[in-house]
């Protein structure tokens, strides 16, 4: 089955601001989520971000944002 995964990432979330860039084992959380989305078999994985810092982190780790 062909599917595309979209990962939403909001830096300004009210419950936990900055969560997408939180360091987990040396990598930003949003990058770990994108890695898992790739492992799901998605034909494409995109991160939808509201801040350039998220875009930069995602792209620096080989994903699309």
Tab-separated table of N, CA and C in Angstrom, residues 5-62:
chain	number	residue	atom	x	y	z
A	5	UNK	N	3.336	9.868	5.037
A	5	UNK	CA	3.201	10.215	6.454
A	5	UNK	C	3.511	11.698	6.644
A	6	UNK	N	2.646	12.390	7.358
A	6	UNK	CA	2.862	13.793	7.710
A	6	UNK	C	2.988	13.885	9.221
A	7	UNK	N	4.077	14.439	9.681
A	7	UNK	CA	4.347	14.564	11.112
A	7	UNK	C	4.172	16.036	11.503
A	8	UNK	N	3.146	16.369	12.283
A	8	UNK	CA	2.988	17.757	12.717
A	8	UNK	C	3.931	18.073	13.877
A	9	UNK	N	4.546	19.250	13.820
A	9	UNK	CA	5.480	19.647	14.882
A	9	UNK	C	5.303	21.130	15.165
A	10	UNK	N	4.783	21.444	16.356
A	10	UNK	CA	4.555	22.838	16.754
A	10	UNK	C	5.489	23.206	17.896
A	11	UNK	N	6.366	24.146	17.642
A	11	UNK	CA	7.299	24.572	18.676
A	11	UNK	C	6.582	25.317	19.793
A	12	UNK	N	5.535	26.044	19.447
A	12	UNK	CA	4.835	26.879	20.422
A	12	UNK	C	3.636	26.191	21.069
A	13	UNK	N	3.635	24.881	21.126
A	13	UNK	CA	2.526	24.162	21.756
A	13	UNK	C	2.350	24.633	23.198
A	14	UNK	N	1.111	24.739	23.631
A	14	UNK	CA	0.846	25.293	24.964
A	14	UNK	C	1.195	24.332	26.098
A	15	UNK	N	1.051	23.036	25.895
A	15	UNK	CA	1.298	22.104	26.999
A	15	UNK	C	2.779	21.880	27.261
A	16	UNK	N	3.592	21.839	26.207
A	16	UNK	CA	5.027	21.616	26.393
A	16	UNK	C	5.799	22.348	25.298
A	17	UNK	N	5.971	23.647	25.454
A	17	UNK	CA	6.685	24.429	24.441
A	17	UNK	C	8.087	23.876	24.182
A	18	UNK	N	8.467	23.813	22.916
A	18	UNK	CA	9.791	23.328	22.556
A	18	UNK	C	9.907	21.824	22.445
A	19	UNK	N	8.835	21.107	22.676
A	19	UNK	CA	8.872	19.640	22.690
A	19	UNK	C	9.481	19.024	21.433
A	20	UNK	N	9.172	19.501	20.222
A	20	UNK	CA	9.748	18.848	19.037
A	20	UNK	C	11.276	18.843	19.021
A	21	UNK	N	11.899	19.829	19.661
A	21	UNK	CA	13.357	19.899	19.661
A	21	UNK	C	13.977	19.320	20.931
A	22	UNK	N	13.144	18.756	21.807
A	22	UNK	CA	13.667	18.153	23.032
A	22	UNK	C	14.665	17.053	22.688
A	23	UNK	N	15.808	17.082	23.351
A	23	UNK	CA	16.858	16.097	23.096
A	23	UNK	C	16.492	14.762	23.741
A	24	UNK	N	16.470	13.736	22.920
A	24	UNK	CA	16.216	12.371	23.410
A	24	UNK	C	17.349	11.510	22.872
A	25	UNK	N	18.255	11.138	23.755
A	25	UNK	CA	19.376	10.305	23.329
A	25	UNK	C	20.239	10.952	22.266
A	26	UNK	N	20.377	12.286	22.335
A	26	UNK	CA	21.251	12.971	21.397
A	26	UNK	C	20.610	13.407	20.095
A	27	UNK	N	19.296	13.175	19.949
A	27	UNK	CA	18.592	13.571	18.728
A	27	UNK	C	17.288	14.266	19.095
A	28	UNK	N	16.879	15.262	18.301
A	28	UNK	CA	15.608	15.930	18.590
A	28	UNK	C	14.434	14.955	18.476
A	29	UNK	N	13.448	15.126	19.330
A	29	UNK	CA	12.284	14.239	19.323
A	29	UNK	C	11.641	14.152	17.944
A	30	UNK	N	11.480	15.284	17.256
A	30	UNK	CA	10.821	15.277	15.956
A	30	UNK	C	11.599	14.426	14.943
A	31	UNK	N	12.900	14.397	15.051
A	31	UNK	CA	13.711	13.565	14.148
A	31	UNK	C	13.476	12.091	14.455
A	32	UNK	N	13.381	11.755	15.727
A	32	UNK	CA	13.098	10.359	16.091
A	32	UNK	C	11.735	9.916	15.562
A	33	UNK	N	10.753	10.811	15.625
A	33	UNK	CA	9.420	10.496	15.099
A	33	UNK	C	9.489	10.308	13.583
A	34	UNK	N	10.211	11.177	12.894
A	34	UNK	CA	10.357	11.042	11.446
A	34	UNK	C	11.070	9.740	11.093
A	35	UNK	N	12.081	9.365	11.866
A	35	UNK	CA	12.774	8.085	11.645
A	35	UNK	C	11.794	6.917	11.725
A	36	UNK	N	10.936	6.952	12.742
A	36	UNK	CA	9.946	5.879	12.903
A	36	UNK	C	8.943	5.874	11.751
A	37	UNK	N	8.564	7.045	11.271
A	37	UNK	CA	7.635	7.124	10.146
A	37	UNK	C	8.255	6.493	8.903
A	38	UNK	N	9.554	6.699	8.698
A	38	UNK	CA	10.247	6.062	7.570
A	38	UNK	C	10.196	4.544	7.729
A	39	UNK	N	10.428	4.070	8.925
A	39	UNK	CA	10.406	2.617	9.184
A	39	UNK	C	9.018	2.005	8.984
A	40	UNK	N	7.980	2.836	8.990
A	40	UNK	CA	6.616	2.331	8.816
A	40	UNK	C	6.337	1.860	7.399
A	41	UNK	N	7.237	2.230	6.483
A	41	UNK	CA	7.024	1.853	5.092
A	41	UNK	C	6.376	2.946	4.259
A	42	UNK	N	6.231	4.132	4.818
A	42	UNK	CA	5.637	5.241	4.074
A	42	UNK	C	6.478	5.546	2.840
A	43	UNK	N	5.794	5.853	1.750
A	43	UNK	CA	6.490	6.201	0.513
A	43	UNK	C	7.219	7.530	0.671
A	44	UNK	N	6.643	8.440	1.438
A	44	UNK	CA	7.244	9.737	1.732
A	44	UNK	C	6.925	10.096	3.177
A	45	UNK	N	7.849	10.810	3.789
A	45	UNK	CA	7.632	11.324	5.140
A	45	UNK	C	7.938	12.814	5.113
A	46	UNK	N	6.997	13.601	5.585
A	46	UNK	CA	7.143	15.055	5.661
A	46	UNK	C	6.858	15.517	7.078
A	47	UNK	N	7.632	16.477	7.553
A	47	UNK	CA	7.356	17.116	8.834
A	47	UNK	C	6.765	18.489	8.541
A	48	UNK	N	5.585	18.749	9.093
A	48	UNK	CA	4.918	20.043	8.957
A	48	UNK	C	5.251	20.855	10.203
A	49	UNK	N	6.042	21.910	10.032
A	49	UNK	CA	6.554	22.657	11.177
A	49	UNK	C	6.121	24.117	11.147
A	50	UNK	N	6.092	24.723	12.337
A	50	UNK	CA	5.729	26.131	12.452
A	50	UNK	C	6.922	27.017	12.785
A	51	UNK	N	8.127	26.460	12.731
A	51	UNK	CA	9.297	27.220	13.133
A	51	UNK	C	10.515	26.746	12.334
A	52	UNK	N	11.330	27.694	11.894
A	52	UNK	CA	12.513	27.370	11.085
A	52	UNK	C	13.499	26.476	11.832
A	53	UNK	N	13.531	26.566	13.156
A	53	UNK	CA	14.460	25.703	13.917
A	53	UNK	C	14.089	24.232	13.785
A	54	UNK	N	12.805	23.942	13.711
A	54	UNK	CA	12.371	22.558	13.505
A	54	UNK	C	12.752	22.124	12.094
A	55	UNK	N	12.457	22.967	11.122
A	55	UNK	CA	12.804	22.655	9.728
A	55	UNK	C	14.299	22.373	9.614
A	56	UNK	N	15.117	23.216	10.214
A	56	UNK	CA	16.569	23.033	10.153
A	56	UNK	C	17.002	21.701	10.758
A	57	UNK	N	16.461	21.366	11.915
A	57	UNK	CA	16.824	20.113	12.586
A	57	UNK	C	16.404	18.910	11.755
A	58	UNK	N	15.207	18.971	11.201
A	58	UNK	CA	14.693	17.863	10.395
A	58	UNK	C	15.542	17.675	9.147
A	59	UNK	N	15.821	18.757	8.436
A	59	UNK	CA	16.590	18.667	7.211
A	59	UNK	C	18.045	18.265	7.476
A	60	UNK	N	18.598	18.705	8.594
A	60	UNK	CA	19.963	18.343	8.955
A	60	UNK	C	20.114	16.843	9.205
A	61	UNK	N	18.988	16.189	9.484
A	61	UNK	CA	18.996	14.753	9.746
A	61	UNK	C	18.441	13.947	8.578
A	62	UNK	N	18.357	14.573	7.406
A	62	UNK	CA	18.017	13.847	6.192
A	62	UNK	C	16.533	13.672	5.895
